[in-house]
Structures are given as C-alpha cells and as structure tokens.
mmCIF file of C-alpha atoms (C1' of nucleotides) in Angstrom:
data_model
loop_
_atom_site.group_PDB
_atom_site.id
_atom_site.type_symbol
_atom_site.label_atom_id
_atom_site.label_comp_id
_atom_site.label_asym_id
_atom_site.label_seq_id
_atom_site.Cartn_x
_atom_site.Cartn_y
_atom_site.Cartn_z
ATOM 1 C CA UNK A 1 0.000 0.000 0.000
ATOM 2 C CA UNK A 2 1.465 3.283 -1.019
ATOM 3 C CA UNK A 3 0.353 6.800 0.132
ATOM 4 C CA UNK A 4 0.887 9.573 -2.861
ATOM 5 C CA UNK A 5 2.469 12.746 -2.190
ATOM 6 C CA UNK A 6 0.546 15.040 0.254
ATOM 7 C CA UNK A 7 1.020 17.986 2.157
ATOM 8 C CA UNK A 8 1.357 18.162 5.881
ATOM 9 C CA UNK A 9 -1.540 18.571 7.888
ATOM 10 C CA UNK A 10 0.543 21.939 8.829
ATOM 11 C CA UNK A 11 1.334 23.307 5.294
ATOM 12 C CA UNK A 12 -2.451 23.153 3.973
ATOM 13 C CA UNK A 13 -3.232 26.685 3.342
ATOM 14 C CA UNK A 14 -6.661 28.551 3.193
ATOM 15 C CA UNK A 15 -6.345 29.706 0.024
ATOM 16 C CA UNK A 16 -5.474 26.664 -1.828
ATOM 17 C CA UNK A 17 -8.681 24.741 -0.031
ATOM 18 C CA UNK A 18 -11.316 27.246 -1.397
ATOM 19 C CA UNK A 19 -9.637 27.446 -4.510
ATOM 20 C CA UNK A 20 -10.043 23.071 -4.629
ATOM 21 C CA UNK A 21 -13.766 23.535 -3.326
ATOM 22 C CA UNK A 22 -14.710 25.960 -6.179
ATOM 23 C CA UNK A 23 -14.998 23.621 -8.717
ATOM 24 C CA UNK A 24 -18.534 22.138 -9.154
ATOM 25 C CA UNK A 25 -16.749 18.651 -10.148
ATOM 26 C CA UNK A 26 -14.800 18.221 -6.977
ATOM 27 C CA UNK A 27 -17.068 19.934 -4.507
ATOM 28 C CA UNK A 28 -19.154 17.088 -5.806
ATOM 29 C CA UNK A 29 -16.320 14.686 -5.351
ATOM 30 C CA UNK A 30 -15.842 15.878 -2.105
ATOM 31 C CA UNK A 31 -19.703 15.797 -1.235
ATOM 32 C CA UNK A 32 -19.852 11.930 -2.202
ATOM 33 C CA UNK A 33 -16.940 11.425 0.271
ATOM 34 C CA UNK A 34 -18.220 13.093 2.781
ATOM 35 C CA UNK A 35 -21.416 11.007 2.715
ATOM 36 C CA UNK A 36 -20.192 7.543 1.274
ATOM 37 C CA UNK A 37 -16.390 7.279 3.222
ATOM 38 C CA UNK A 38 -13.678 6.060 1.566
ATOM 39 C CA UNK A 39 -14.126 6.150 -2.190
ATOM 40 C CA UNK A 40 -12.011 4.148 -5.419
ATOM 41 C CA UNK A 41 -11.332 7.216 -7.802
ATOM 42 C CA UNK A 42 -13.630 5.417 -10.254
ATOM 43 C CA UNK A 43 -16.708 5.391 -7.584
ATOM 44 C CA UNK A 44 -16.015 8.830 -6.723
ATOM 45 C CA UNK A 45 -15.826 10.095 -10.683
ATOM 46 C CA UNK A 46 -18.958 8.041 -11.938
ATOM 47 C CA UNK A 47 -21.734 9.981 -13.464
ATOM 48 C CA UNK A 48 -19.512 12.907 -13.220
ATOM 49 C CA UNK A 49 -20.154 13.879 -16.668
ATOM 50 C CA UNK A 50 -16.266 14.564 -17.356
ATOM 51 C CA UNK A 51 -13.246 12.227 -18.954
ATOM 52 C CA UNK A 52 -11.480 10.307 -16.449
ATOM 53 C CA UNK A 53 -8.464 11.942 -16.993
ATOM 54 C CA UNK A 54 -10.048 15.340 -16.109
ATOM 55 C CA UNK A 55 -11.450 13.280 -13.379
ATOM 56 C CA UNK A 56 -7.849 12.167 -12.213
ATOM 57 C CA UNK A 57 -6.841 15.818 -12.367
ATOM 58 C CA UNK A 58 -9.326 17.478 -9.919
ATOM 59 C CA UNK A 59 -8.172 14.673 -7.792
ATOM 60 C CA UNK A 60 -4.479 16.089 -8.234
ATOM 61 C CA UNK A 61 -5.929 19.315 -7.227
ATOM 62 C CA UNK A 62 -7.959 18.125 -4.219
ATOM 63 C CA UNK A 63 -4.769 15.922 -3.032
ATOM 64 C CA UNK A 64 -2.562 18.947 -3.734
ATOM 65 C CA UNK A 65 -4.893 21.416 -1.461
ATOM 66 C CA UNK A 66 -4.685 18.633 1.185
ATOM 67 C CA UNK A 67 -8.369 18.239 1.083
ATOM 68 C CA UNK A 68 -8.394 14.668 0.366
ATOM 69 C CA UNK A 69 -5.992 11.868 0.978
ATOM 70 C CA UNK A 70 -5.299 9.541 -1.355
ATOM 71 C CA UNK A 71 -3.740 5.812 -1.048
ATOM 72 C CA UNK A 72 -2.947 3.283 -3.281
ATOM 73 C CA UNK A 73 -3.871 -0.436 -3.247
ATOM 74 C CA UNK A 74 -4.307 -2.483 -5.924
ATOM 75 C CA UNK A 75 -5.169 -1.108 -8.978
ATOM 76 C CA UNK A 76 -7.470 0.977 -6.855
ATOM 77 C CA UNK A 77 -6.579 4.659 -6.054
ATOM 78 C CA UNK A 78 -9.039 4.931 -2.121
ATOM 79 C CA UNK A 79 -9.730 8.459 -1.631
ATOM 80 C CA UNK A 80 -11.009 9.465 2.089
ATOM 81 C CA UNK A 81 -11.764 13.235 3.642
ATOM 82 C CA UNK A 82 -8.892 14.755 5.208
ATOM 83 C CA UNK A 83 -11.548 15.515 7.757
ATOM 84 C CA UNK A 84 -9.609 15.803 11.336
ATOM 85 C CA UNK A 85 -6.631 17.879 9.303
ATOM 86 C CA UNK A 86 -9.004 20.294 8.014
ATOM 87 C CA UNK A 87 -10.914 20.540 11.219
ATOM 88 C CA UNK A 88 -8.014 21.395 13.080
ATOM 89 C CA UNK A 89 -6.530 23.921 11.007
ATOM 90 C CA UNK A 90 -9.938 25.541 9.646
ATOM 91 C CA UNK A 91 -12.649 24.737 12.158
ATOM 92 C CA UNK A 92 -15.935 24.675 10.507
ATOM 93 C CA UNK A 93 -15.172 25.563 7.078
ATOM 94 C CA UNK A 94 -15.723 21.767 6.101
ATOM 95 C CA UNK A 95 -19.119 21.455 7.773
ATOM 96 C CA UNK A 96 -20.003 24.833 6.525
ATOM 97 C CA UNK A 97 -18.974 23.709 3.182
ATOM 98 C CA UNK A 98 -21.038 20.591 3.288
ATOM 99 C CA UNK A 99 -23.683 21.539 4.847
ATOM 100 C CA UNK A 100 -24.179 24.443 1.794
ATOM 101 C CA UNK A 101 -23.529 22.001 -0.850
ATOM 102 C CA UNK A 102 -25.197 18.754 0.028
ATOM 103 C CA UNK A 103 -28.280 18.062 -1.908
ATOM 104 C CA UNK A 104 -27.833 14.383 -0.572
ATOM 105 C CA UNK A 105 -28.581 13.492 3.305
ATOM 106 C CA UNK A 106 -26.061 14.900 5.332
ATOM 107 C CA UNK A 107 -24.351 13.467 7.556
ATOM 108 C CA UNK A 108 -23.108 16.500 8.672
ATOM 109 C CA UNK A 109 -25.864 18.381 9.137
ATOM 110 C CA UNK A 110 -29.416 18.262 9.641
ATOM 111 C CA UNK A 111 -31.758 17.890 6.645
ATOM 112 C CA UNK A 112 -32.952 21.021 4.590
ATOM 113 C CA UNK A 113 -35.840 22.482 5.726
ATOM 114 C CA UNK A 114 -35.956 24.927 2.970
ATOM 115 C CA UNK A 115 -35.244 24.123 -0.175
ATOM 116 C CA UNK A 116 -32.494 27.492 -2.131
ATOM 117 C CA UNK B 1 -26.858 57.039 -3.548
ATOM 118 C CA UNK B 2 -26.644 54.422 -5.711
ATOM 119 C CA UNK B 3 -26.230 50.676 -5.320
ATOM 120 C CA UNK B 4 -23.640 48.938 -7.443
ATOM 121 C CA UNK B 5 -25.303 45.927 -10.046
ATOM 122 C CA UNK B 6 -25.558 43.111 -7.327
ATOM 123 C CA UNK B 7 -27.134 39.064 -6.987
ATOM 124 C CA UNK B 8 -29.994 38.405 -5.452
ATOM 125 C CA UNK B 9 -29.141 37.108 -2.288
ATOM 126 C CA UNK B 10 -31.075 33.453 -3.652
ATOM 127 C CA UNK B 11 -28.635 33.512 -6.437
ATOM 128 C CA UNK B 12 -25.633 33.410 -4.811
ATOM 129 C CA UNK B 13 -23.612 30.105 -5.793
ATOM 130 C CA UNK B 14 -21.458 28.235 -3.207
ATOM 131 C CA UNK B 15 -18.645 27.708 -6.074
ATOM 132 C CA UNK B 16 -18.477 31.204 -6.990
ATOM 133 C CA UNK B 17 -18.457 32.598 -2.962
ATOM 134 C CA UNK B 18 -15.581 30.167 -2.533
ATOM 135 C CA UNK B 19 -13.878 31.182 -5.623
ATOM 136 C CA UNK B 20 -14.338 34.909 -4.587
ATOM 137 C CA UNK B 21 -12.723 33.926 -1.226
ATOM 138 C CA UNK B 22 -9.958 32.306 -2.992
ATOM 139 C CA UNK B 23 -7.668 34.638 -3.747
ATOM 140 C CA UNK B 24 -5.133 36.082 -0.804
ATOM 141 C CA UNK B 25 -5.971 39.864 -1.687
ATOM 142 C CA UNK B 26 -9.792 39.366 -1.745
ATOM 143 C CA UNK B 27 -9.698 37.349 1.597
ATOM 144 C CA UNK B 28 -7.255 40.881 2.795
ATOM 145 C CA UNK B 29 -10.185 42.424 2.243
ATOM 146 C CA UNK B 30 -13.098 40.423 3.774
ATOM 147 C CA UNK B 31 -11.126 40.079 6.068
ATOM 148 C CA UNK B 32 -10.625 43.776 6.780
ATOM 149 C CA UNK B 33 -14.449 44.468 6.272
ATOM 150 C CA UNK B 34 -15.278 41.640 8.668
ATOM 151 C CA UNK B 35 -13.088 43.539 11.539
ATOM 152 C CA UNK B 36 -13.952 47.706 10.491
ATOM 153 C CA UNK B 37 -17.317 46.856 8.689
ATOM 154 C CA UNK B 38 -18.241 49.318 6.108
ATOM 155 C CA UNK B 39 -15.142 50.567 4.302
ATOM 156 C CA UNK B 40 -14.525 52.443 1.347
ATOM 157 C CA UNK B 41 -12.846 51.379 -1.602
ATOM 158 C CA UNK B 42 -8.878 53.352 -1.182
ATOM 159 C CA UNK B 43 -9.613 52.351 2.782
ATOM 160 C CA UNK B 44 -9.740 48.882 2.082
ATOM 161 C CA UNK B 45 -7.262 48.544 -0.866
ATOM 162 C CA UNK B 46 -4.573 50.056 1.440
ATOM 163 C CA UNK B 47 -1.381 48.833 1.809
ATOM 164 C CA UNK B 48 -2.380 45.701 -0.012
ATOM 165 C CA UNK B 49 -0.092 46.190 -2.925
ATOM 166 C CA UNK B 50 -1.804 45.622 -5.883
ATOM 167 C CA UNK B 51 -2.545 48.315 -8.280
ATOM 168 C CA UNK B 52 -5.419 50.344 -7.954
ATOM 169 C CA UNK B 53 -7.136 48.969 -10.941
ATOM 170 C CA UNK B 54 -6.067 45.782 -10.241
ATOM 171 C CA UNK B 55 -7.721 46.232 -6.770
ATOM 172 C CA UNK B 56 -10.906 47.539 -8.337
ATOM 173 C CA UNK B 57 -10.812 44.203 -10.344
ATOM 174 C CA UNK B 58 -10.896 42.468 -7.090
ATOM 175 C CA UNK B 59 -13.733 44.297 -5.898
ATOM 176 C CA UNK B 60 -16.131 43.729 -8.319
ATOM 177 C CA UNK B 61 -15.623 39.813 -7.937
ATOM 178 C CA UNK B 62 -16.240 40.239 -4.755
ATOM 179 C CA UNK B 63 -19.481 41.806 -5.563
ATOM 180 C CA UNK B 64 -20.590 40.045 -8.323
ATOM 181 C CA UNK B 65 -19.991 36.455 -6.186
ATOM 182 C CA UNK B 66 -22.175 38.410 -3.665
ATOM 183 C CA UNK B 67 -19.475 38.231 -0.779
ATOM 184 C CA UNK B 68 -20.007 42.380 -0.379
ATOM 185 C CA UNK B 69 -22.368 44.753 -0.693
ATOM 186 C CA UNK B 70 -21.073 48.223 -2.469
ATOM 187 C CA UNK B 71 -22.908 51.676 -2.567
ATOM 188 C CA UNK B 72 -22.146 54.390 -4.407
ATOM 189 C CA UNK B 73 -22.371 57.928 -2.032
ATOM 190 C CA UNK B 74 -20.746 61.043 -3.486
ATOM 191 C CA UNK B 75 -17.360 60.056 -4.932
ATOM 192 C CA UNK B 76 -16.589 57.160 -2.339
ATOM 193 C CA UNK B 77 -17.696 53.751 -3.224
ATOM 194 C CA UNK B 78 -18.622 52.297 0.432
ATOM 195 C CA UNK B 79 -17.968 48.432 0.687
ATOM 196 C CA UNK B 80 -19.743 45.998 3.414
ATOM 197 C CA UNK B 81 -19.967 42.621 4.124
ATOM 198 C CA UNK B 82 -23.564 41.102 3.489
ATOM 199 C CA UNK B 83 -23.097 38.545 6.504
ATOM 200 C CA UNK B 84 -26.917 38.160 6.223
ATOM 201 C CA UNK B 85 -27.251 36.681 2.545
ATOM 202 C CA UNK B 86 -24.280 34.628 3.507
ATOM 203 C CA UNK B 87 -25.317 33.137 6.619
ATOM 204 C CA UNK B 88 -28.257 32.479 5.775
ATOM 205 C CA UNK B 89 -27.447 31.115 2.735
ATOM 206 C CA UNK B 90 -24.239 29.025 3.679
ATOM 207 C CA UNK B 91 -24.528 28.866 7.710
ATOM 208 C CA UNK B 92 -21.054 29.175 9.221
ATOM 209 C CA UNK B 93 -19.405 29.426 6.159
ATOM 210 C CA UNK B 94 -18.527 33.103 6.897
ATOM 211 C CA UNK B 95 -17.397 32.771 10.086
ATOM 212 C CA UNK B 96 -15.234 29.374 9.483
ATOM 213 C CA UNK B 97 -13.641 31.647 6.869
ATOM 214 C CA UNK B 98 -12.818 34.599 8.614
ATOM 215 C CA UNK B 99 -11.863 32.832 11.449
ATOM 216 C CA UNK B 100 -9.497 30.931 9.385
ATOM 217 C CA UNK B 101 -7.545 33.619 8.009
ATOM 218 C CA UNK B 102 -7.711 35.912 10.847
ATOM 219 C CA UNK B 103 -4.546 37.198 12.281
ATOM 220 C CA UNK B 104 -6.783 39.496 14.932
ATOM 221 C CA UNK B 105 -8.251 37.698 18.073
ATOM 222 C CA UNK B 106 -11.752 36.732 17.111
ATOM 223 C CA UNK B 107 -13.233 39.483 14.731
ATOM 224 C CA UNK B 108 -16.211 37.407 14.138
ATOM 225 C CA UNK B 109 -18.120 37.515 17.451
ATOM 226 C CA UNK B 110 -17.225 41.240 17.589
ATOM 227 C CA UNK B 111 -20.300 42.984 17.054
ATOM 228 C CA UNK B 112 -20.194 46.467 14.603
ATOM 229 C CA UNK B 113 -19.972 49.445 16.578
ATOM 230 C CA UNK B 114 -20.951 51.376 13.179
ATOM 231 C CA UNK B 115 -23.811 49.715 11.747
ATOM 232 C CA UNK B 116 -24.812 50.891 8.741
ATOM 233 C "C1'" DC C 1 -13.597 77.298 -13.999
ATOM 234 C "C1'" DG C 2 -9.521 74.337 -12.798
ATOM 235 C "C1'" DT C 3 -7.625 70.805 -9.897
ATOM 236 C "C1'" DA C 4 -7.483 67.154 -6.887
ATOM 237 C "C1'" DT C 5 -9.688 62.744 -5.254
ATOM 238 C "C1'" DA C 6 -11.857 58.119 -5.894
ATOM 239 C "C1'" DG C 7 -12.543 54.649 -8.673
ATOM 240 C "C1'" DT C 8 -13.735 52.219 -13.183
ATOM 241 C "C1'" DT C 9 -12.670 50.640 -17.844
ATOM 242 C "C1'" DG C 10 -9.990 48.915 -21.712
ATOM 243 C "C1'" DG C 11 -5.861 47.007 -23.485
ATOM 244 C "C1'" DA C 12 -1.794 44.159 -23.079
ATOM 245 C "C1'" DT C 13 0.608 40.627 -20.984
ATOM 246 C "C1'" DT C 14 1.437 36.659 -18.592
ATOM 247 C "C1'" DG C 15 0.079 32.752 -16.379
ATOM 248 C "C1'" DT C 16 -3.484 29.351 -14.755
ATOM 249 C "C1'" DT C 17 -7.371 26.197 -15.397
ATOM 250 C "C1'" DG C 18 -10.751 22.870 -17.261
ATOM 251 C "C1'" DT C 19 -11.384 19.888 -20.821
ATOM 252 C "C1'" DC C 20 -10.627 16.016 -24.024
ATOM 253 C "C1'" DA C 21 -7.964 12.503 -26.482
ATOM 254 C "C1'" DA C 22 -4.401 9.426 -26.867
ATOM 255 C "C1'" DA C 23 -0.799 7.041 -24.851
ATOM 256 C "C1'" DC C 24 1.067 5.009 -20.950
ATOM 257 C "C1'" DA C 25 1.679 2.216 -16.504
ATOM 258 C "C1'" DA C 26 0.317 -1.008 -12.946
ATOM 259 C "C1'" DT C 27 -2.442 -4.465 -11.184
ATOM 260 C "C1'" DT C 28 -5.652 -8.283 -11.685
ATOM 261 C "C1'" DA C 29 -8.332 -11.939 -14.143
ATOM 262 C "C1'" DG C 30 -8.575 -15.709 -17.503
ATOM 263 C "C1'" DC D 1 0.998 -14.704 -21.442
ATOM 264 C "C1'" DT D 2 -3.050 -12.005 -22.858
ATOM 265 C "C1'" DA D 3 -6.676 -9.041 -21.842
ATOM 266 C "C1'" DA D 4 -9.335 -6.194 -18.952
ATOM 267 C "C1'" DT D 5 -9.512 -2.737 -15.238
ATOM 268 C "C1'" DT D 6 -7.968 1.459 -13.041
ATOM 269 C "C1'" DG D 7 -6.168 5.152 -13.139
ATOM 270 C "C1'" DT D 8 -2.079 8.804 -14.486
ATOM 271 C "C1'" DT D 9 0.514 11.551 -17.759
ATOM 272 C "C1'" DT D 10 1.279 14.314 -21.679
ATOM 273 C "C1'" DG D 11 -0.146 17.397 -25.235
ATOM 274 C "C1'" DA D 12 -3.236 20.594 -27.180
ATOM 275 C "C1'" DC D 13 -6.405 24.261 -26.776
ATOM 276 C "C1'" DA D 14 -9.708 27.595 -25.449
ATOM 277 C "C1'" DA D 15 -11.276 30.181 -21.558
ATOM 278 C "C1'" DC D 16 -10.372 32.535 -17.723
ATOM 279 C "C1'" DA D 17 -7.734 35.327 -14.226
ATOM 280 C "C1'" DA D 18 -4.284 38.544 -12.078
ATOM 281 C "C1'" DT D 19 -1.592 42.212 -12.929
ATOM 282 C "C1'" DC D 20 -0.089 46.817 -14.596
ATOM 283 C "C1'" DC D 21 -0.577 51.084 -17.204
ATOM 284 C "C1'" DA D 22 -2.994 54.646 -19.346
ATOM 285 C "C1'" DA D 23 -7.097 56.858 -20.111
ATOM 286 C "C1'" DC D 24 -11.411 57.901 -18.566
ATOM 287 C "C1'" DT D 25 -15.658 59.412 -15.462
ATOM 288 C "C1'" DA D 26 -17.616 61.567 -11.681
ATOM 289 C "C1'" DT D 27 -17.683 64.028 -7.583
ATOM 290 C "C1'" DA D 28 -15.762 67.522 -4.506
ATOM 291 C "C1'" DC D 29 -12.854 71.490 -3.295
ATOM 292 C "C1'" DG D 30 -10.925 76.268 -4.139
#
DNA sequence: CGTATAGTTGGATTGTTGTCAAACAATTAG
DNA sequence: CTAATTGTTTGACAACAATCCAACTATACG
C-alpha cells in the first residue's frame, strides 16, 4: 500500500482549499466522500459527466490542497476526507462547506428544511 | 446614492463565494471588512499592494460572487460585508472563513460598533 | 472654472485552469 | 501470457484570471 504525495496537515493553506472547493466537479467529489467514506477514484468520478483523466486531475488538485488523501492499493486509487486535518486547522469551514452544498442526506448536518 | 449591479441574495452560488474567497488579496479584504465593517474602496485597498485597478478588479468579484455589498455615495464607493445573505445562505461558512484567516483575536463575534 | 480625489474601464501581458484525447503504466483476471 | 480494469501523464487548446498602465468618469474642493 502506497500513500501519494501530500502535504502536511501543517502546510495546507486557506487559500489553496477554497480554490479546490470551487470547482462544481470536486465539490461534488468531495460531497460523495463526505457522505459515502472512503471512495475508489472510479466510484467517486462516476456519473460525473467529465473524462477520467479530467477526473484524475481534480483529484491532483484536491490531493494537492490537502483536502483529500489519497492511497494506493491495488489497482485501486481509495480516496477518504482529510476531515480531522481540516478541522483542526480551519474549524468549521468543512461542515459549513457541506452543509451548503449537500443536496444528498447529510451526515453533517441536519436535513434542509428549505429548499435554495 | 446608488447601489452597485448586485445578486440576489437566492442567487448566490457556493462555487463562486468560494472562488471569490480564494484569492489572498480578496480574503485581505473580507477580512478587513469583517473587523472595520463598512469601508470604502482606497480604505480597504490600502497597503495591499496591488494596483489600484487591479484592486478595483478584485472588488467587483467580490461583488458580483455576492461576498459584499457596495454603494455608491458622493465620490466614495462604500464596501460591506452582506453577513446576512451569507449566513443564511451558507450557515457558518462566513465565520469558518474569517476565522481561518484571521490574524486578529476573534473578529467574528465582535459585534459592529458602526452599523450601517 | 480648474484641480485634486476616488474609482472604473480597456488594453496588453502573462500565467493558470478545465477539458478532451491518446498514450502510458500497474495491477488483476482468464 | 493475454486481456481487462484502473487510473495517471502528456499534449493541445480555449477560456479565464491577475496584474499593470494609461485613459477615462464623476464628484468635490478652491
């Protein structure tokens, strides 16, 4: 099992997060993980509506920002929520995030009341 | 006075509030309006060295994400957060934000001693 | 009126991003 | 070994973005 190149928890910067969560492909990445756990980069990217190798590189980009983490086993690339990293360094902003973008049931929040 | 072209506060997207939050200058600037509240345009592009244009530039994404609010009176062009649209659009997004990039002790539970 | 102040707009430049397609690599199944 | 699965990488390209400069508008001050 190998781990891809990440940045520490330490070096994930603000900037580079909202910048990874502004694109409607990965926030919906990152909304599947956030619901579903641990994801294969072909779960995450099906019915994206993109080619897998734009697929592959919003993963880059979401590894890059530190958002997600990414290990390898297998054939399979397992992508999982850098959840306590973020937490610590940005408290909220993940939930927040979720919580505004979820049009699935949340686990991190309770459901809509109002639709937007 | 005149208002500025601005979203409703319904139509303002997740992706393009995080994109407007993005950038380091832009997030200067929030970040200034979240601690001084209503600023004008040469207060809040001080000392943030970018051109002037290139600081106007910023201020119009930041308006047409619908991140601030910007009235015209006389020849100053007076900036403000519009917490409310945000909040109660994305709930703690706002706040995780600020209080991520804040240098100052906790600007976001300090109410505005110059409300609007 | 003339001049300063506050900011926008347009052009130019330079760099970044999202996308696809084709080729590639690594693992697994037959 | 061969073939299928699972992605990444590279190249190409159009669209977008950040920046500066110069010119412009509009208001305010003498």
């Amino acid at each position: 099992m190998r781990l891809l190149p990440h940045p520490a928890a330490a070096d994930i910067e603000l900037t580079e997060v909202l910048r990874a969560l502004s694109d409607p492909v990965r926030l919906a990445v990152v909304g599947r993980l956030a619901v579903r756990g641990e994801m294969s980069c072909s779960d995450a990217g099906d019915e994206l509506g993109v080619h897998k190798s734009t697929a592959s590189h919003h993963y880059r980009t979401l590894r890059e920002a530190g958002v997600v983490l990414t290990k390898q086993e297998g054939r399979l690339h397992l992508m999982s929520l850098r959840r306590a990293d973020l937490d610590a360094r940005f408290p909220g902003l993940l939930d927040a995030v979720l919580t505004a973008c979820s049009p699935w049931p949340s686990p991190v929040a309770e459901p809509c009341d109002q639709a937007p």
